[in-house]
PDB file of C-alpha atoms in Angstrom:
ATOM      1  CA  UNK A 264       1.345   1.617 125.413  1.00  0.00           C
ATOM      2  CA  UNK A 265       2.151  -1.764 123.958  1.00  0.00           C
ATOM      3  CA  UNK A 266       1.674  -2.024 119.583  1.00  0.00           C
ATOM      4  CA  UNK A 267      -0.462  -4.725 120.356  1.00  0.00           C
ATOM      5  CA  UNK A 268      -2.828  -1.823 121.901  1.00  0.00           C
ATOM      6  CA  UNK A 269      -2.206   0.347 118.992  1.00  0.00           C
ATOM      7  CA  UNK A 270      -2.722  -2.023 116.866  1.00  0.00           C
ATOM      8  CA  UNK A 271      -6.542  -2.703 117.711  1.00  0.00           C
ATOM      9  CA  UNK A 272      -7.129   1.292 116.417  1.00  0.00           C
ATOM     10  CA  UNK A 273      -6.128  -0.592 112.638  1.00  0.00           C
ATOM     11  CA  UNK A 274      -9.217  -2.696 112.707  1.00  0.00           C
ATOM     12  CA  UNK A 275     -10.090  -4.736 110.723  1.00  0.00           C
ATOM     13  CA  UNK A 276      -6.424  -4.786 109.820  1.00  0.00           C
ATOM     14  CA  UNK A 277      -5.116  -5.091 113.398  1.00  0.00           C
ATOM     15  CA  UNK A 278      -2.801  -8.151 113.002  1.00  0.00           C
ATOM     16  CA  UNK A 279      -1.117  -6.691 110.398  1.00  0.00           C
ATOM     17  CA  UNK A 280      -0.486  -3.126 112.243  1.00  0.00           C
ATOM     18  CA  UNK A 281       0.741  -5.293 114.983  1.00  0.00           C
ATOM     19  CA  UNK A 282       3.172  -6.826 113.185  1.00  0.00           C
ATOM     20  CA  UNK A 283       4.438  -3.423 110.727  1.00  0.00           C
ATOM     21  CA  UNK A 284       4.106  -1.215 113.534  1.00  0.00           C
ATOM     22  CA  UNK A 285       7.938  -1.799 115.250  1.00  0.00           C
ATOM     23  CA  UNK A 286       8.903  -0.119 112.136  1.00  0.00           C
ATOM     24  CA  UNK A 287       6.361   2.179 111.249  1.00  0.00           C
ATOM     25  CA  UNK A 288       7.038   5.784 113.046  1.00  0.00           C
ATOM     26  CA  UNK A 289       9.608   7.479 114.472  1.00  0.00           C
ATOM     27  CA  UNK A 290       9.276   7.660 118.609  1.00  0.00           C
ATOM     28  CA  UNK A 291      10.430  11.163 119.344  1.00  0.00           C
ATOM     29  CA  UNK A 292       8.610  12.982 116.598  1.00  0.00           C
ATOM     30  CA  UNK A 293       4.967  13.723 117.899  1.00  0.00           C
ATOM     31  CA  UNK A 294       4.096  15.343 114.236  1.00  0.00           C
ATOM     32  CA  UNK A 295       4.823  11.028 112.886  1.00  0.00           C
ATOM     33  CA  UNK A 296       3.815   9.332 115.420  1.00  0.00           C
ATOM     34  CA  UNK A 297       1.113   6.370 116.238  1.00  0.00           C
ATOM     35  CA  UNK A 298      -1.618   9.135 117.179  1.00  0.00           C
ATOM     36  CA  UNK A 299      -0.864  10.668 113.169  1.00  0.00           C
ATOM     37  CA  UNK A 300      -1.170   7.047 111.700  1.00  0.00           C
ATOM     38  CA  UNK A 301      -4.461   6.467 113.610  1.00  0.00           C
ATOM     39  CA  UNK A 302      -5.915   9.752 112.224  1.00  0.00           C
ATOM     40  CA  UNK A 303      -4.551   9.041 108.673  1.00  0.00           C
ATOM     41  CA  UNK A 304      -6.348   5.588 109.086  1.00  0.00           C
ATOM     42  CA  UNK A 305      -9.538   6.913 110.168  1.00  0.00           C
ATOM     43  CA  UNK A 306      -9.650   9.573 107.372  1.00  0.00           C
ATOM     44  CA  UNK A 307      -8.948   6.731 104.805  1.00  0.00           C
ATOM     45  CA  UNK A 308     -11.504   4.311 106.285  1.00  0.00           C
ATOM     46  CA  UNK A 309     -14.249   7.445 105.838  1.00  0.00           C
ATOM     47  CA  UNK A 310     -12.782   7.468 102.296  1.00  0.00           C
ATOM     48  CA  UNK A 311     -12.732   4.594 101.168  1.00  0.00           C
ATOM     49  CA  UNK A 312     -16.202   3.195 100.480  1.00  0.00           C
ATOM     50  CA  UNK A 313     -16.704   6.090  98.126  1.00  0.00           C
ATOM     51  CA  UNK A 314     -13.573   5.432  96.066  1.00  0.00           C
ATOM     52  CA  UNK A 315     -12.918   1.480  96.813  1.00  0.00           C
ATOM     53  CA  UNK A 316      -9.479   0.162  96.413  1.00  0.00           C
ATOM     54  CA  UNK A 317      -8.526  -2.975  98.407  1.00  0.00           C
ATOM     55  CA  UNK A 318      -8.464  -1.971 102.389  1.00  0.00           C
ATOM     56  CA  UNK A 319      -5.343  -4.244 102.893  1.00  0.00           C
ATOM     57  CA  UNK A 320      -3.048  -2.460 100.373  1.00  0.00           C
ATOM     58  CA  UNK A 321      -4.344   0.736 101.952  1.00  0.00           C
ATOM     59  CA  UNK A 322      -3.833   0.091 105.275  1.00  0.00           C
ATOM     60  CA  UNK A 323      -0.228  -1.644 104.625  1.00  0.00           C
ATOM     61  CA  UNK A 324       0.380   2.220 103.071  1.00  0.00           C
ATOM     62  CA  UNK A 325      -1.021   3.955 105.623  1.00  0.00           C
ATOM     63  CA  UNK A 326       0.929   2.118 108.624  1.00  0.00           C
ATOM     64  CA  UNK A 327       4.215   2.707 106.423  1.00  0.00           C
ATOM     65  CA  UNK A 328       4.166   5.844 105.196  1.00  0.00           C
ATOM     66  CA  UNK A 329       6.193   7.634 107.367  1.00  0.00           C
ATOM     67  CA  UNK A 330       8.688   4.629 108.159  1.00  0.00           C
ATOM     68  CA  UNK A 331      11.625   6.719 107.515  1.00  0.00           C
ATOM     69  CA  UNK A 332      12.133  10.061 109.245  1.00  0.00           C
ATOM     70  CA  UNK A 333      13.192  12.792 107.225  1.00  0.00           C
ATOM     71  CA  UNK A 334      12.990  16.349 109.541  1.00  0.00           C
ATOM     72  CA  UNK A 335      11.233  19.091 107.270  1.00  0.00           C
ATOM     73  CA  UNK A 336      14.227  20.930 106.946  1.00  0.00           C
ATOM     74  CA  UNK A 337      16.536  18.382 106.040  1.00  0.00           C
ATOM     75  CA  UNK A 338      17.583  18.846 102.426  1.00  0.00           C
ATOM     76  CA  UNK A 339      16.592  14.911 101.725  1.00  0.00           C
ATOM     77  CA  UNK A 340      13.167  15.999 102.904  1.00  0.00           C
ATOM     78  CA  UNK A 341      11.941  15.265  98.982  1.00  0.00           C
ATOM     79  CA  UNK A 342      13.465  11.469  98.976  1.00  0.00           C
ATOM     80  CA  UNK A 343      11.519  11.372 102.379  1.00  0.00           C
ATOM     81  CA  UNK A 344       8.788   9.355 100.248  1.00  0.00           C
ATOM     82  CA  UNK A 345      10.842   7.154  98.038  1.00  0.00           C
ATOM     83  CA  UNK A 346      13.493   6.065 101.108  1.00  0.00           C
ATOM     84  CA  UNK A 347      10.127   5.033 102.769  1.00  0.00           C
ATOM     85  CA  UNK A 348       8.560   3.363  99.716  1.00  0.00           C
ATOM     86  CA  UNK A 349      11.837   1.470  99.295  1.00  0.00           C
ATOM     87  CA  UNK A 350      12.101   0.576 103.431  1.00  0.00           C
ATOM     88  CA  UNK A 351       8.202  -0.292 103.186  1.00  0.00           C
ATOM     89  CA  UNK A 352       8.727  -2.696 100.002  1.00  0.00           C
ATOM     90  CA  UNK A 353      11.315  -4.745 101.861  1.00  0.00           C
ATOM     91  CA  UNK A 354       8.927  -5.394 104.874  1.00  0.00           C
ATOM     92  CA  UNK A 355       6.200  -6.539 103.069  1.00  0.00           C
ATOM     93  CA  UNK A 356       8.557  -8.557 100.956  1.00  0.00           C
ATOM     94  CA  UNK A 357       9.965 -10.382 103.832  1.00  0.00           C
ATOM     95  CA  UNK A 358       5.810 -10.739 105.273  1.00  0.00           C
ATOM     96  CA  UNK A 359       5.580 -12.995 101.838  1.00  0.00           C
ATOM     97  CA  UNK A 360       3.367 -10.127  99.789  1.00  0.00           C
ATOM     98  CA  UNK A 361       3.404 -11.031  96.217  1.00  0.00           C
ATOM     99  CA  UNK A 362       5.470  -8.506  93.858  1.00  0.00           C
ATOM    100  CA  UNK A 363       1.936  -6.720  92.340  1.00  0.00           C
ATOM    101  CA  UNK A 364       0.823  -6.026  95.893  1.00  0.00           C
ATOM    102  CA  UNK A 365       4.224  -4.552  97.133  1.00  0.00           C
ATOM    103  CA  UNK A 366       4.338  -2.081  94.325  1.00  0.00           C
ATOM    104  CA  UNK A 367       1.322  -1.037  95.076  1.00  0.00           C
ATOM    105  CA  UNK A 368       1.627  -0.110  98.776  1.00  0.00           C
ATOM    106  CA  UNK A 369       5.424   1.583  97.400  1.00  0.00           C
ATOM    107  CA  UNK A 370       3.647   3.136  94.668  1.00  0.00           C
ATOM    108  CA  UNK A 371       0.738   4.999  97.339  1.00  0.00           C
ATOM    109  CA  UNK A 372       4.129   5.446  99.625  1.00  0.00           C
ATOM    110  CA  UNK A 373       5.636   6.992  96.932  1.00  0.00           C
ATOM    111  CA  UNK A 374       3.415   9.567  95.775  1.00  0.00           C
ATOM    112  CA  UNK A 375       1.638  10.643  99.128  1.00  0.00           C
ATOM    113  CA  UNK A 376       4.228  13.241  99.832  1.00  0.00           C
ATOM    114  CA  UNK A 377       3.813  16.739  99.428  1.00  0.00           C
ATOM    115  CA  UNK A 378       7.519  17.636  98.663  1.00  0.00           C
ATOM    116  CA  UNK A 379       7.929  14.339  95.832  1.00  0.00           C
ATOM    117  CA  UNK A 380       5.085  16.293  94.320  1.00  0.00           C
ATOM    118  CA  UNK A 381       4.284  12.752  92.179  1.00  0.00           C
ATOM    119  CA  UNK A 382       0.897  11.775  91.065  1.00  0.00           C
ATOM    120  CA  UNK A 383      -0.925   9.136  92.578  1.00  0.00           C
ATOM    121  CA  UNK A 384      -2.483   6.324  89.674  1.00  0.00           C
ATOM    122  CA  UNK A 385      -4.480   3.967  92.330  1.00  0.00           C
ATOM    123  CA  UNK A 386      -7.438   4.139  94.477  1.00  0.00           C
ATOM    124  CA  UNK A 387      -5.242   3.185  97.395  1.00  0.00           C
ATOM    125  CA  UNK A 388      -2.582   5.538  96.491  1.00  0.00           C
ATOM    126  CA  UNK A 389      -5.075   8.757  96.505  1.00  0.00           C
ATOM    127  CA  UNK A 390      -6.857   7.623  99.453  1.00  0.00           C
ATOM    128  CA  UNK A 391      -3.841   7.848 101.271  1.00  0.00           C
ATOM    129  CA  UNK A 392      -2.391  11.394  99.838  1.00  0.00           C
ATOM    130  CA  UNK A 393      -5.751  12.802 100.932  1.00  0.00           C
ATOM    131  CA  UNK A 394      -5.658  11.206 104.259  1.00  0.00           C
ATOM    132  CA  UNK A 395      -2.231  12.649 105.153  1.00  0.00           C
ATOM    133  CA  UNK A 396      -3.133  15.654 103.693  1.00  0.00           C
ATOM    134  CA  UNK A 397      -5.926  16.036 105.686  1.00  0.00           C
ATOM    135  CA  UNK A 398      -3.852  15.783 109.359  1.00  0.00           C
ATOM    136  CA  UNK A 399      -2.305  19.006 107.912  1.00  0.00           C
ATOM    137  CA  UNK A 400      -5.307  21.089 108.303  1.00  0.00           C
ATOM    138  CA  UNK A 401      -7.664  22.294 110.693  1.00  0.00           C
ATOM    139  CA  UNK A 402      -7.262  21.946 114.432  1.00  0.00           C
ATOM    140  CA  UNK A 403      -5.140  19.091 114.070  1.00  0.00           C
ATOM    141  CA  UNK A 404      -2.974  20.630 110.907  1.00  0.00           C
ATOM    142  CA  UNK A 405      -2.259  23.944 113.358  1.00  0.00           C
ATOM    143  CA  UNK A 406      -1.036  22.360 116.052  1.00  0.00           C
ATOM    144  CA  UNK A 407       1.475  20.632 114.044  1.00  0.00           C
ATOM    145  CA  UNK A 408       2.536  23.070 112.263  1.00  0.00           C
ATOM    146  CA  UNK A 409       3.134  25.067 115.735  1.00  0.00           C
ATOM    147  CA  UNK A 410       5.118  21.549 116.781  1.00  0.00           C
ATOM    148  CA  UNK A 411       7.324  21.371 113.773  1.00  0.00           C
ATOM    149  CA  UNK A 412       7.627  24.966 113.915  1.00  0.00           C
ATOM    150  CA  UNK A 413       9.473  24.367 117.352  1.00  0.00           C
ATOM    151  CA  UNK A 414      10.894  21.960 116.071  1.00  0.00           C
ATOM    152  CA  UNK A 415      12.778  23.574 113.891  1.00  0.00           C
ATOM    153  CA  UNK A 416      13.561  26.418 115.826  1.00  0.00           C
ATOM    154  CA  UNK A 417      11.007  29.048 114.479  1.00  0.00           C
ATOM    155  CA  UNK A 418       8.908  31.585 116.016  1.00  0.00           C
ATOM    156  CA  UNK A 419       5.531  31.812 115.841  1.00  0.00           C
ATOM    157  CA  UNK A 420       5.221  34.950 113.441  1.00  0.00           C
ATOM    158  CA  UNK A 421       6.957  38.191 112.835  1.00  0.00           C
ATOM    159  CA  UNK A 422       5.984  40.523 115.769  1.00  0.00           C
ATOM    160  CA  UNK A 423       6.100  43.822 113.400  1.00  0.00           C
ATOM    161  CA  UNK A 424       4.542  42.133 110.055  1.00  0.00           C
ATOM    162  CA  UNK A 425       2.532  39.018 111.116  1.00  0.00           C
ATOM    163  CA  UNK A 426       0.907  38.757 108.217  1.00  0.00           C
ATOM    164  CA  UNK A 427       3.784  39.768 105.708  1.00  0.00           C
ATOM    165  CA  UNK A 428       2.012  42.210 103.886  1.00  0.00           C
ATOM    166  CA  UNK A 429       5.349  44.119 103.563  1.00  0.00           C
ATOM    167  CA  UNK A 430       7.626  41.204 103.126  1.00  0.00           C
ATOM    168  CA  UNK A 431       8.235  37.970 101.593  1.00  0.00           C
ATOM    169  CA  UNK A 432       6.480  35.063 103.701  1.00  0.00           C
ATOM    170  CA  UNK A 433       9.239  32.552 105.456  1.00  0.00           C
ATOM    171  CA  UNK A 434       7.445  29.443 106.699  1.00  0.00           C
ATOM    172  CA  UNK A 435      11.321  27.963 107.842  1.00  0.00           C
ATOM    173  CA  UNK A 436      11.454  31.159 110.282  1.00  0.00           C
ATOM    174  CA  UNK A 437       7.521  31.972 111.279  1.00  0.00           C
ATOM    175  CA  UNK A 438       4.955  28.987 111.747  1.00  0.00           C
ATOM    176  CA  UNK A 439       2.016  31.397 110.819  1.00  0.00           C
ATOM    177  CA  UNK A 440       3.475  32.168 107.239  1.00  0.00           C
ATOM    178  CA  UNK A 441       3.340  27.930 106.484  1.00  0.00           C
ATOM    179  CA  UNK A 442      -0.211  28.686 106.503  1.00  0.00           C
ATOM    180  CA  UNK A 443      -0.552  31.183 103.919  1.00  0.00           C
ATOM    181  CA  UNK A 444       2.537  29.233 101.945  1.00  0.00           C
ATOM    182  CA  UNK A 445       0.981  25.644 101.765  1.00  0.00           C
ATOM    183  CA  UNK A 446      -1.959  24.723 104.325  1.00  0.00           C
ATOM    184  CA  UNK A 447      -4.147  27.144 102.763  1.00  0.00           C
ATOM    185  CA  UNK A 448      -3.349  25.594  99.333  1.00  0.00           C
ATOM    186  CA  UNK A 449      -3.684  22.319 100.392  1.00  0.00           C
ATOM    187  CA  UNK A 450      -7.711  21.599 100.097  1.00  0.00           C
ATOM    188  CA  UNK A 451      -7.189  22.385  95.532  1.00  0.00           C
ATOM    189  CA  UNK A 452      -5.328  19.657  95.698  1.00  0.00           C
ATOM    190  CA  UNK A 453      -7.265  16.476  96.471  1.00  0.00           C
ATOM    191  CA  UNK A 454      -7.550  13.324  94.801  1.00  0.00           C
ATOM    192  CA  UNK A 455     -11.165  11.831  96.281  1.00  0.00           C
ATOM    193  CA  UNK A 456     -14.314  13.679  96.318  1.00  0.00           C
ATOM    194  CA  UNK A 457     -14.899  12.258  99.715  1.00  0.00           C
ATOM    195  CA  UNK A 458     -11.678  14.362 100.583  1.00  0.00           C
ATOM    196  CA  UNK A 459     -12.006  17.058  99.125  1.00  0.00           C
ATOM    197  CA  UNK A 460     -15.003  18.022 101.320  1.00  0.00           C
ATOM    198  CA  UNK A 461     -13.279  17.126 104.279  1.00  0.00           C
ATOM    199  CA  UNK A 462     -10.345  19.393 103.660  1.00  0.00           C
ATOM    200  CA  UNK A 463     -12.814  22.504 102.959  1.00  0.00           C
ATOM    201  CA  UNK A 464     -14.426  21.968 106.192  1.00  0.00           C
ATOM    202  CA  UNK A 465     -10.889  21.697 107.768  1.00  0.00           C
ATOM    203  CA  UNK A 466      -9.364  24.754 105.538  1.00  0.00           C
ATOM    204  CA  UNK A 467     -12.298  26.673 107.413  1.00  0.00           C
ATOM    205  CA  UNK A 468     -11.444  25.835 110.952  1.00  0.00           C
ATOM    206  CA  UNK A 469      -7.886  26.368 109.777  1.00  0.00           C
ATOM    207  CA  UNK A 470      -8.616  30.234 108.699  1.00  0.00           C
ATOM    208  CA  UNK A 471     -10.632  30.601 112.011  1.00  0.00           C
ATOM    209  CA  UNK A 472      -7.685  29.228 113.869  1.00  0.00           C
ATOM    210  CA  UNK A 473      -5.312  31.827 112.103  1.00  0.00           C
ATOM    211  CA  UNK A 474      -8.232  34.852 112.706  1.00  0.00           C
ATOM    212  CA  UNK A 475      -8.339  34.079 116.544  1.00  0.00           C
ATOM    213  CA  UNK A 476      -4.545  34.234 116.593  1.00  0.00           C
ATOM    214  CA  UNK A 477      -4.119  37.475 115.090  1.00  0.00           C
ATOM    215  CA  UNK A 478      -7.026  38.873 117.350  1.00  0.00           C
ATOM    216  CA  UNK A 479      -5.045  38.081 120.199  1.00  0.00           C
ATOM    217  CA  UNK A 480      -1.627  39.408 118.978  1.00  0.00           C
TER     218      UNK A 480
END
């Protein structure tokens, strides 16, 4: 599929994702890829008429968000967000962005991430930490979780304490304890109002997704 193609999903922003999209994912990664910036898009674009902000910064963010890839083990995982800010401030720089608007696209870059654990000041900047947020729960946030997970070399759960009841959760060795460790958490944590009842639908589905599991383990 050609970014021209991928591009159109960006509308009404679709030149621009043509042009930042060469540098806006990593290609073997299918937890950052162009199918998790056209979800994070969509969730900002059902956002963002209750909370405003201007829908070119937000979409510049959105398409570079994830333009460096940091694996979520790596111990640089926390600069993840500022190495991306910093790539994302160059690009637009060279596109001829004025300063103002460049800090504000590396300033929602900057405090999206989890793991900076910064807070964002700007319309665009929490539109965009609740749209990521949101691709990390419900249907969508399990089976990424299950990718990464195998990713990363981890099993599912523990086969004689799924649950850990009777010891201490470890989401880098059993995909089932991230939910209990962050995903569950993740919905107290929004930004927009228009999020935040997003993520407790999703949170829902999420806890039904972990139910069914255990029923069939």
């Amino acid at each position: 599929m050609t970014f021209a193609c991928l591009a159109a999903a960006f509308s009404p922003l679709g030149a621009l994702a043509e042009r930042l999209l060469p540098q806006a994912f990593s290609v073997d990664d299918g937890s950052h890829d162009a199918a998790h910036l056209i979800r994070v898009w969509k969730s900002a674009r059902r956002i963002q008429p209750e909370e405003g902000g201007d829908i070119r910064l937000l979409a510049a963010a959105v398409l570079l968000h994830d333009c460096v890839a940091v694996e979520k083990n790596s111990p640089l995982r926390a600069e993840a967000s500022r190495l991306a800010a910093e790539k994302a401030a160059g690009l637009l720089a060279a596109e001829g962005w004025s300063e103002a608007d460049v800090a504000s696209v590396a300033h929602a870059i900057l405090t999206h991430s989890f793991s900076a654990n910064l807070a964002p000041k700007t319309p665009e900047a929490k539109i965009l930490q609740d749209a990521d947020r949101l691709d990390a729960i419900g249907m969508i946030g399990a089976a990424r979780c299950f990718y990464i997970a195998g990713r990363m070399g981890s099993g599912l759960y523990d086969p004689l304490d799924p649950l850990g009841e009777n010891r201490p959760l470890d989401d880098k060795a059993f995909a089932i304890d991230h939910f209990e460790v962050k995903l569950f958490k993740l919905a107290d944590g929004f930004q927009t109002a228009a999020g935040a009842r997003m993520a407790g639908e999703r949170t829902e589905r999420l806890r039904a997704i972990r139910t069914m599991l255990l029923d069939e383990i």
